[in-house]
Amino acid sequence: MNQLPSISAPVVDYLENHEQKGLLRFLTCGSVDDGKSTLIGRLLHDSKRVFEDQLAALRSDSRKHGTQGKAIDFALLVDGLEAEREQGITIDVAYRFFATDHRKFIVADTPGHEQYTRNMATGASTSDLAVILVDARKGILQQTRRHSFIVSLLGIRHVVVAVNKMDLIDFDADRFAEIEAGYRAFAESFGFDTLQVIPISALQGANIVERSPQMPWYAGPTLIGHLNEIDVSSDDAGRPFRMPVQWINRPDLDFRGYCGTIVSGRIRPGDPVAVAASGQHTRIARIVTMDGDVEEAQCGDAVTLTLTDEVDASRGDVICDPKARPEIADRFSAHLIWMGDQKLVPGRTYAVKAGKQSATGVVSRIGHRIDVNSFAQDEVDSLSLNEIGFCDLALSAPIAFDPYEVNREMGSFILIDRMTNQTVAAGVIWRSLRSADNIHRQAVDVDKQSRAIVTGQKPVALWFTGLSGAGKSTIANLVERKLHARGRLTYLLDGDNVRHGLNQDLGFSDEDRVENIRRVGEVAKLFVDAGLISLVSFISPFRSDRQMARTLFEEGEFVEIHVAAPLEVAEARDPKGLYQKAREGKIRNFTGIDSPYEPPQAPELVLDTVALDAEALADQVIRYLGLD
């Protein structure tokens, strides 16, 4: 049997040295045709990452698609999509790997066109440094400002401004100095930790790896020299411990491990920890990795933690330092980069993903839009594609977070259109919308199950929805009477009654309707948590709002009951004369007239108020609950 040849010592040494090199993630960005792809192609070529067969293919592609005549077009090493080559532009984010003797690099080539700003933001979200290219002929453009602002917004603290195509202006030192002074002036407010401005020619390789003899007036580092030496290390390991739970590992009855990647801090067996949302305290029993148990883990390590006590923690929960817990809130302010083709309008419901946490939520208010040219704050009612705004958000459930400037992993989120499943916004959390920052959820010993045992009933929320005049309040009242007669503990929340107290400050705009349902959903949840049967009688016209309320409850606790009546029937009943006033224009935003009602698509119960009377319909609800 043939033996495989052993690997020589020099090769082993090389591999070990390569493994120990640090990694720098950076992106290139800037305006259209500033030479981003050409620069990356030159970096790949000069760092010996292009093999002979690739180089031969590149020469052939350059003759077919290139823009440099017979010379090699290095941009084609990165622009792999046919549409990119045909148009000579970058559309998608392209990631490339290369290495020098000092460091390993992952570089993201991001689009320059304004319509692909969302792709640029994607590349920036995982980068430690940004190389912003500026065409020496054109100077600082609007897209340069836009990308610089996004770089700052997404927490990149190290920036290189590469003034490219110096060969096309005869390596003019005065022009370079003018661009450098202009950029430093407008970027001063961004507070970058480092800002290095380098004159280059990506096409010729000037000041990329070797110094250019055509620019003897420039005394700074080459681009590769700067990337090799820049220190982008952070103090994430010294910050409070945070580990979002990604998966619960249960290989057998005797092992329960909480798997995830530590995003800040360090941990040892025996250290106290808490579950951020519930406030339950425990200690680390073991830190398990693929290589066995370890005595310490820190930021960036993927580990499985076992705990000394049984705690309620699942995917999305955050295990944290009990003395420095993250914020827990369902309302916060954030900067949003809008990526949707349709405008952002406050009040619409989106899926919200923050790390491993998920919820539904609405943008309740747009504080202002930021003008990327002047950085002025404009008052607007909506955000369009690629616009950046400062907004308030309301979520269906609290999430754990730190402000983005404190922890990038814990302070970022995305909004997803629930119909198309497309990401429509990227956000960075600024602060909680609470009057106090030191409020954390308190762990309690008597839980919902304990209270249900005492009350002797299954707690549930009966959510009656339908047009005004459909009969919601009448039926809900009858159901409560029947439940009371059977010895059940109940509480009825009626739309009109609640607006006399808890929600008396709310009107009937779309935004106020969202907040109306959010508050009532939270109150109904509290009643269910207390072991009661909560009856909610609200028009609640929007499906997204009812879905938001549903997400507050556990499976089987939310019963959506459609009290169905055609508009003409409800209007004919008109017990309060509201339809007539709405037709006369005396009431605005009235459901069914000038504001829509969206019937439930899959309710647990449909009560036909035309076919049966209220008494019979109330009996249907009682039978559904199994109490007949």
XYZ file of C-alpha atoms in Angstrom:
628
model
C 0.000 0.000 0.000
C 1.418 3.364 -1.036
C 2.175 5.813 1.755
C 1.299 9.473 1.333
C 4.425 11.630 1.376
C 4.968 13.482 4.642
C 4.677 17.248 4.649
C 8.049 18.931 4.903
C 8.903 21.068 7.924
C 9.000 24.389 5.983
C 5.481 23.760 4.695
C 4.254 22.940 8.193
C 5.872 26.116 9.529
C 4.277 28.144 6.754
C 0.828 26.709 7.463
C 1.177 27.341 11.193
C 2.307 30.923 10.616
C -0.553 31.494 8.182
C -3.058 30.123 10.689
C -1.825 32.533 13.357
C -2.116 35.665 11.224
C -4.723 38.198 12.229
C -7.777 38.814 10.043
C -8.964 42.214 8.824
C -12.381 42.618 7.228
C -12.721 45.733 5.102
C -14.888 47.039 2.302
C -14.359 49.282 -0.674
C -17.020 51.845 -1.433
C -17.507 55.144 -3.198
C -19.244 56.526 -6.233
C -19.720 54.897 -9.633
C -16.557 54.223 -11.668
C -14.192 55.266 -8.890
C -12.251 52.023 -9.451
C -13.293 49.811 -6.548
C -13.251 46.526 -8.484
C -10.023 47.456 -10.216
C -8.399 48.137 -6.855
C -9.433 44.767 -5.448
C -8.308 43.014 -8.613
C -4.929 44.705 -8.267
C -4.720 43.645 -4.588
C -5.470 40.032 -5.533
C -2.934 40.081 -8.355
C -0.131 41.758 -6.432
C -0.634 39.495 -3.398
C -0.167 36.447 -5.681
C -3.771 35.247 -5.262
C -4.328 34.874 -9.029
C -3.261 31.534 -10.524
C -1.860 31.139 -14.030
C -5.072 29.683 -15.477
C -7.086 32.507 -13.904
C -4.666 35.046 -15.321
C -5.018 33.520 -18.786
C -8.806 33.652 -18.487
C -8.550 37.243 -17.256
C -6.536 38.243 -20.313
C -9.176 36.658 -22.551
C -12.047 38.292 -20.658
C -10.243 41.649 -20.775
C -10.189 41.531 -24.578
C -13.913 40.707 -24.623
C -15.312 42.803 -21.783
C -12.440 45.016 -20.639
C -12.132 48.776 -20.796
C -8.324 48.960 -21.001
C -7.722 47.983 -24.608
C -5.183 45.180 -24.765
C -4.152 45.637 -21.133
C -5.549 43.534 -18.284
C -8.765 44.857 -16.744
C -8.365 43.876 -13.090
C -11.998 44.742 -12.311
C -13.087 41.553 -14.074
C -11.515 39.490 -11.290
C -14.315 40.717 -9.020
C -17.231 41.557 -11.328
C -18.363 37.997 -11.954
C -21.998 38.555 -12.934
C -22.633 38.796 -16.675
C -24.749 41.911 -16.115
C -21.835 43.502 -14.261
C -19.424 42.787 -17.091
C -21.790 43.970 -19.801
C -22.540 47.261 -18.030
C -19.137 47.748 -16.428
C -20.663 48.184 -12.967
C -20.821 46.340 -9.665
C -24.320 45.179 -8.685
C -23.938 42.672 -5.878
C -21.498 42.554 -2.962
C -18.472 40.425 -3.902
C -16.271 39.011 -1.130
C -12.666 38.103 -1.835
C -9.894 36.645 0.309
C -6.188 37.426 0.106
C -3.214 37.483 2.440
C 0.160 39.124 2.895
C 3.072 38.082 5.074
C 1.538 40.071 7.932
C -2.206 39.550 7.745
C -5.203 37.819 6.191
C -7.935 39.914 4.584
C -11.561 39.540 3.588
C -12.575 42.426 1.336
C -16.091 43.321 0.211
C -16.462 45.060 -3.144
C -19.696 47.043 -2.841
C -21.747 48.787 -5.536
C -21.399 52.492 -6.205
C -24.813 53.105 -7.767
C -27.332 54.770 -5.470
C -29.955 52.101 -6.218
C -27.633 49.471 -4.706
C -26.909 51.364 -1.481
C -28.609 48.515 0.411
C -25.872 46.159 -0.848
C -23.206 48.577 0.330
C -24.766 48.684 3.805
C -24.700 44.866 3.888
C -20.965 44.827 3.245
C -20.334 47.531 5.841
C -22.210 45.715 8.588
C -19.431 43.144 9.093
C -16.377 45.277 8.285
C -13.722 46.719 10.588
C -12.373 49.253 8.096
C -13.618 51.061 4.997
C -11.640 52.065 1.931
C -13.588 54.914 0.346
C -12.482 55.624 -3.213
C -12.602 59.097 -4.725
C -11.977 59.794 -8.415
C -9.225 62.425 -8.456
C -10.886 64.105 -11.454
C -14.348 64.390 -9.863
C -13.525 64.908 -6.212
C -16.052 64.339 -3.428
C -19.500 63.437 -4.787
C -22.915 62.868 -3.202
C -22.427 59.106 -3.109
C -19.069 59.609 -1.390
C -20.872 61.536 1.335
C -23.676 58.966 1.512
C -21.273 56.050 1.890
C -19.165 57.915 4.442
C -22.244 58.607 6.538
C -23.375 54.962 6.359
C -19.865 53.826 7.303
C -20.009 56.076 10.353
C -23.582 55.047 11.167
C -22.711 51.334 11.052
C -19.887 51.763 13.520
C -16.796 51.511 11.295
C -14.176 53.585 13.113
C -11.229 53.213 10.704
C -11.317 54.770 7.239
C -8.940 55.021 4.308
C -9.733 57.536 1.577
C -8.043 56.301 -1.584
C -7.829 59.138 -4.098
C -7.733 57.036 -7.264
C -6.815 57.696 -10.903
C -4.001 60.049 -9.988
C -2.399 59.072 -13.300
C -5.242 60.844 -15.136
C -4.423 64.186 -13.473
C -0.642 63.851 -13.941
C -0.170 63.025 -10.254
C -1.066 66.586 -9.261
C -0.143 67.123 -5.587
C -2.266 70.263 -5.262
C -5.402 68.475 -6.455
C -4.772 65.669 -3.965
C -4.298 68.183 -1.142
C -7.559 69.899 -2.095
C -9.516 66.628 -1.986
C -7.911 65.590 1.298
C -8.727 68.905 2.977
C -12.318 68.794 1.682
C -12.931 65.263 2.928
C -11.405 65.865 6.342
C -13.574 68.958 6.757
C -16.923 67.257 6.083
C -15.977 64.015 7.894
C -14.801 65.769 11.054
C -18.160 65.255 12.792
C -18.066 61.476 12.191
C -15.382 60.985 14.816
C -13.430 58.248 13.010
C -10.654 56.780 15.153
C -8.254 56.790 12.194
C -8.486 58.520 8.811
C -5.699 57.963 6.275
C -5.826 59.628 2.832
C -3.664 57.944 0.164
C -3.133 58.956 -3.503
C -3.213 55.873 -5.745
C -3.604 54.568 -9.258
C -5.323 51.194 -8.986
C -4.799 50.504 -12.678
C -1.040 51.067 -12.567
C -0.560 49.776 -9.013
C 0.819 53.119 -7.803
C 1.012 53.310 -3.977
C -0.858 50.013 -3.686
C 2.005 47.694 -2.696
C 5.031 49.720 -3.771
C 5.592 53.460 -3.562
C 5.045 55.358 -6.781
C 8.057 57.277 -8.163
C 5.547 59.642 -9.836
C 4.379 60.909 -6.412
C 7.554 61.682 -4.439
C 5.662 64.443 -2.619
C 3.558 61.844 -0.749
C 5.263 60.667 2.446
C 2.527 58.440 3.906
C 2.146 54.647 3.763
C 1.098 52.567 0.770
C -2.374 51.072 0.898
C -1.139 47.554 1.717
C 1.354 48.967 4.187
C -1.429 50.760 6.045
C -3.753 47.728 5.961
C -0.964 45.557 7.320
C -0.223 47.827 10.261
C -3.573 49.374 11.261
C -4.796 48.268 14.691
C -8.563 47.679 14.557
C -8.806 45.632 17.726
C -11.664 46.488 20.060
C -12.244 45.945 23.734
C -15.207 43.620 23.168
C -13.658 41.018 25.471
C -13.530 43.587 28.278
C -17.196 44.542 27.984
C -20.096 42.936 29.888
C -20.754 39.323 28.948
C -23.360 38.685 26.228
C -24.216 35.422 24.465
C -27.406 35.146 22.384
C -28.706 31.583 22.512
C -28.780 30.049 19.045
C -29.732 26.477 19.887
C -30.545 24.237 22.855
C -28.421 21.094 22.730
C -30.169 18.037 24.267
C -28.302 14.888 23.129
C -29.668 12.938 26.106
C -31.717 13.361 29.271
C -28.693 14.343 31.342
C -27.312 17.171 29.215
C -28.802 20.568 28.426
C -26.445 22.998 26.711
C -27.036 26.524 25.492
C -25.177 27.034 22.220
C -24.140 30.358 20.764
C -21.322 32.751 19.931
C -20.117 35.153 22.600
C -20.521 38.698 21.262
C -18.824 40.505 24.151
C -17.065 39.778 27.418
C -15.468 36.607 28.727
C -16.712 33.812 30.950
C -15.338 31.054 33.233
C -16.986 28.092 34.973
C -18.509 29.262 38.224
C -19.189 32.798 36.999
C -22.658 34.188 37.767
C -24.905 34.840 34.764
C -28.532 35.779 34.148
C -31.144 35.326 31.438
C -31.670 38.886 30.245
C -35.425 38.716 29.598
C -36.577 36.858 32.723
C -33.900 38.003 35.146
C -33.292 34.441 36.387
C -29.853 34.063 37.978
C -27.605 31.015 37.801
C -23.929 30.111 37.283
C -21.827 28.588 34.531
C -21.226 24.888 35.166
C -19.198 23.988 32.062
C -17.934 25.603 28.866
C -18.028 22.951 26.150
C -16.385 23.257 22.721
C -15.590 20.922 19.833
C -12.206 20.322 21.483
C -13.679 19.551 24.898
C -14.226 21.651 28.025
C -12.285 24.902 28.392
C -11.577 27.077 31.419
C -12.322 30.370 29.692
C -14.139 31.656 26.615
C -14.354 35.175 25.272
C -15.790 37.364 22.545
C -15.900 35.554 19.203
C -15.834 32.020 20.644
C -18.621 29.592 19.665
C -19.404 27.569 22.771
C -21.999 25.475 24.571
C -22.721 26.579 28.130
C -24.204 24.336 30.784
C -25.744 25.997 33.828
C -25.947 24.958 37.467
C -29.729 25.556 37.662
C -32.745 24.827 35.472
C -33.668 28.143 33.867
C -36.177 29.100 31.211
C -34.010 30.068 28.241
C -34.587 29.287 24.572
C -33.415 30.412 21.155
C -33.257 34.205 21.067
C -32.687 34.671 24.796
C -29.481 36.388 25.873
C -27.291 34.988 28.642
C -25.524 37.921 30.244
C -23.626 39.444 33.138
C -26.205 39.756 35.963
C -24.645 43.044 37.128
C -24.724 44.634 33.666
C -27.803 43.319 31.898
C -28.768 44.675 28.469
C -31.818 46.841 27.922
C -35.125 44.975 27.718
C -37.723 47.031 25.880
C -40.371 46.877 23.169
C -39.975 50.526 22.165
C -36.789 52.220 21.035
C -35.347 54.873 18.739
C -33.090 53.850 15.872
C -31.469 55.041 12.683
C -32.985 53.228 9.692
C -31.514 52.777 6.235
C -34.584 52.179 4.112
C -34.030 49.493 1.458
C -37.577 48.854 0.270
C -38.857 49.813 -3.162
C -42.112 50.947 -1.561
C -41.976 53.887 0.813
C -41.805 53.433 4.569
C -45.056 54.669 6.089
C -45.494 54.640 9.878
C -48.047 52.148 11.152
C -47.280 49.223 8.842
C -46.255 45.991 10.544
C -42.956 44.263 9.755
C -41.077 41.264 11.047
C -38.158 42.390 13.190
C -35.001 40.293 13.556
C -32.405 41.404 16.067
C -29.667 38.788 16.234
C -31.421 35.557 17.208
C -34.500 37.427 18.500
C -37.679 37.812 16.450
C -40.808 39.908 16.892
C -43.263 41.929 14.865
C -43.206 45.690 15.038
C -44.166 49.007 13.515
C -42.359 52.240 12.866
C -44.539 54.434 15.061
C -42.885 57.731 14.154
C -40.307 59.166 11.759
C -38.424 61.751 13.769
C -36.496 63.136 10.813
C -34.762 62.231 7.576
C -31.037 62.936 7.287
C -29.880 64.809 4.174
C -26.654 63.045 3.198
C -25.315 66.166 1.463
C -25.798 68.738 4.196
C -26.578 66.323 7.077
C -29.598 68.506 7.824
C -32.552 66.917 9.610
C -35.726 67.192 7.528
C -39.231 66.551 8.824
C -40.917 63.950 6.597
C -43.909 61.598 6.646
C -42.187 58.709 4.848
C -38.810 57.354 3.731
C -37.965 56.338 0.174
C -35.387 53.887 -1.167
C -31.881 54.477 0.281
C -32.992 57.317 2.541
C -31.837 57.397 6.145
C -34.143 58.382 8.973
C -34.277 58.542 12.745
C -37.381 56.629 13.817
C -39.280 55.285 16.816
C -40.290 51.612 16.744
C -42.853 49.647 18.749
C -42.497 45.853 18.939
C -44.945 43.109 19.826
C -42.588 41.773 22.485
C -39.567 43.135 24.357
C -36.100 42.324 23.051
C -32.706 42.476 24.720
C -30.301 45.009 23.240
C -27.433 47.398 23.860
C -27.097 50.689 21.979
C -25.266 50.079 18.701
C -22.360 52.332 19.637
C -21.774 50.090 22.683
C -22.234 46.702 20.987
C -22.689 46.290 17.229
C -23.992 42.734 17.522
C -26.549 43.559 20.208
C -27.638 46.882 18.734
C -28.473 46.045 15.118
C -31.645 44.708 13.516
C -33.460 44.351 10.202
C -37.066 44.843 9.129
C -38.626 42.215 6.847
C -41.751 42.615 4.745
C -43.983 39.789 5.944
C -45.703 39.401 2.573
C -42.628 39.256 0.317
C -40.050 38.127 2.929
C -37.685 40.812 1.626
C -35.431 42.824 3.917
C -36.692 46.400 3.665
C -34.553 48.188 6.266
C -31.413 47.888 8.332
C -31.395 49.609 11.679
C -29.061 50.530 14.505
C -30.568 51.106 17.935
C -29.923 54.458 19.549
C -31.784 54.252 22.860
C -34.774 52.799 24.663
C -38.000 54.824 24.702
C -38.493 54.496 28.416
C -38.363 57.112 31.122
C -35.745 55.099 33.036
C -32.774 53.084 31.828
C -32.332 50.980 34.954
C -35.548 48.961 34.672
C -35.127 45.208 34.196
C -37.677 42.423 34.289
C -37.903 40.892 37.751
C -37.945 37.110 38.087
C -40.970 35.858 40.083
C -41.675 32.510 41.729
C -45.459 32.366 41.164
C -45.965 31.957 37.411
C -48.926 31.667 35.060
C -49.247 27.911 35.501
C -49.353 28.279 39.275
C -52.114 30.857 39.065
C -54.087 28.696 36.615
C -54.034 25.844 39.118
C -55.497 28.120 41.786
C -58.227 29.459 39.485
C -58.977 25.967 38.157
C -59.288 27.134 34.550
C -57.279 27.503 31.397
C -56.401 31.205 30.939
C -57.171 32.464 27.452
C -57.811 35.690 25.524
C -61.045 35.747 23.508
C -60.480 38.451 20.871
C -63.769 39.623 19.301
C -63.208 41.579 16.084
C -65.685 42.966 13.568
C -67.305 46.103 12.175
C -68.982 48.636 14.380
C -72.530 47.396 14.875
C -71.662 43.752 14.179
C -72.529 42.777 17.752
C -69.119 42.291 19.375
C -69.919 43.941 22.697
C -73.313 42.262 22.985
C -71.926 38.783 22.360
C -68.846 39.316 24.537
C -71.052 40.488 27.399
C -73.264 37.389 27.063
C -70.229 35.107 26.982
C -68.877 36.683 30.165
C -72.235 36.214 31.877
C -72.301 32.538 30.931
C -68.708 32.044 32.090
C -69.457 33.816 35.374
C -72.440 31.518 35.922
C -70.066 28.564 35.540
C -67.734 29.949 38.217
C -65.051 31.159 35.805
C -62.891 34.203 36.575
C -63.078 36.707 33.713
C -62.518 40.312 32.687
C -64.033 42.102 29.684
C -62.071 44.794 27.846
C -64.449 46.774 25.636
C -63.182 49.268 23.048
C -65.370 52.177 24.134
C -64.739 51.620 27.847
C -60.968 51.439 27.444
C -60.956 54.693 25.475
C -62.493 56.415 28.501
C -59.449 55.554 30.605
C -56.297 53.755 29.529
C -56.475 54.957 25.907
C -58.221 58.292 26.318
C -55.204 60.062 24.796
C -55.527 58.190 21.469
C -57.451 59.195 18.368
C -58.380 57.165 15.292
C -55.432 57.713 12.969
C -53.647 54.595 11.723
C -50.824 55.261 14.187
C -53.198 55.683 17.141
C -55.116 52.531 16.178
C -51.843 50.573 16.258
C -51.029 51.917 19.719
C -54.616 51.295 20.869
C -54.338 47.584 20.043
C -50.800 47.315 21.393
C -51.853 48.597 24.805
C -54.965 46.435 24.962
C -52.982 43.374 23.902
C -50.524 43.970 26.728
C -53.353 44.355 29.267
C -55.073 41.188 28.009
C -51.754 39.374 28.301
C -51.481 40.466 31.942
C -54.978 39.130 32.660
C -54.103 35.795 31.042
C -50.865 35.722 33.023
C -53.016 36.211 36.141
C -54.974 33.067 35.245
C -58.123 34.829 33.991
C -60.218 34.448 30.848
C -59.862 37.824 29.153
C -62.549 38.950 26.680
C -61.448 41.692 24.265
C -64.116 43.439 22.206
C -62.402 45.769 19.728
C -62.980 46.549 16.055
C -59.202 46.035 15.594
C -59.545 46.524 11.821
C -56.030 45.595 10.670
C -54.813 41.996 10.392
C -51.257 43.038 11.207
C -52.369 44.556 14.519
C -54.303 41.438 15.507
C -51.295 39.325 14.543
C -49.112 41.573 16.686
C -51.469 40.957 19.611
C -51.432 37.194 18.944
C -47.647 37.063 19.201
C -47.885 38.240 22.815
C -49.497 34.966 23.837
C -48.409 31.367 23.953
C -49.824 28.797 21.529
C -53.533 28.227 22.177
C -53.975 31.261 24.432
C -55.262 33.637 21.741
C -58.679 32.907 20.223
C -59.575 35.209 17.335
C -63.362 35.442 16.956
C -64.723 37.144 13.848
C -68.107 38.657 14.619
C -69.198 38.701 10.992
C -71.763 41.098 9.562
C -71.842 42.615 6.057
C -71.282 46.375 5.985
C -74.854 47.036 4.884
C -76.207 45.010 7.815
C -73.942 46.712 10.364
C -74.802 50.106 8.909
C -78.540 49.335 9.012
C -78.251 48.503 12.704
C -76.112 51.595 13.486
C -76.956 51.542 17.235
C -74.948 54.696 17.958
C -75.659 56.637 14.755
C -71.974 56.571 13.857
C -72.316 55.378 10.271
C -74.645 58.248 9.453
C -72.196 60.765 10.921
C -69.365 59.143 8.971
C -71.368 59.357 5.716
C -71.993 63.036 6.444
C -68.276 63.625 6.956
C -68.665 64.427 10.644
C -66.440 61.480 11.701
C -63.113 60.843 9.957
C -61.240 57.524 9.683
C -64.366 55.493 10.424
C -63.901 51.765 9.792
C -65.909 50.546 6.794
C -66.456 54.037 5.373
C -63.158 55.887 4.897
C -60.895 53.446 6.742
C -60.651 49.757 5.769
C -61.612 46.674 7.757
C -59.522 43.589 7.045
C -61.488 40.426 7.981
C -59.550 37.593 9.650
C -58.220 35.020 7.192
C -58.041 32.068 9.587
C -59.887 32.880 12.824
C -60.542 30.241 15.442
C -64.269 31.094 15.321
C -66.621 32.868 12.918
C -69.915 34.071 14.395
C -72.532 34.726 11.702
C -74.693 37.476 13.186
C -77.130 37.353 10.276
C -77.986 33.650 10.631
C -78.122 33.412 14.450
C -79.024 35.657 17.364
C -76.560 36.816 20.027
C -77.592 34.179 22.569
C -76.925 31.299 20.174
C -73.601 32.816 19.113
C -72.513 33.172 22.742
C -73.281 29.479 23.211
C -70.982 28.710 20.270
C -68.124 30.362 22.129
C -68.903 28.428 25.309
C -68.903 25.160 23.339
C -65.563 26.076 21.733
C -64.098 26.451 25.215
C -65.431 23.005 26.142
C -67.631 24.393 28.898
C -71.053 23.448 27.527
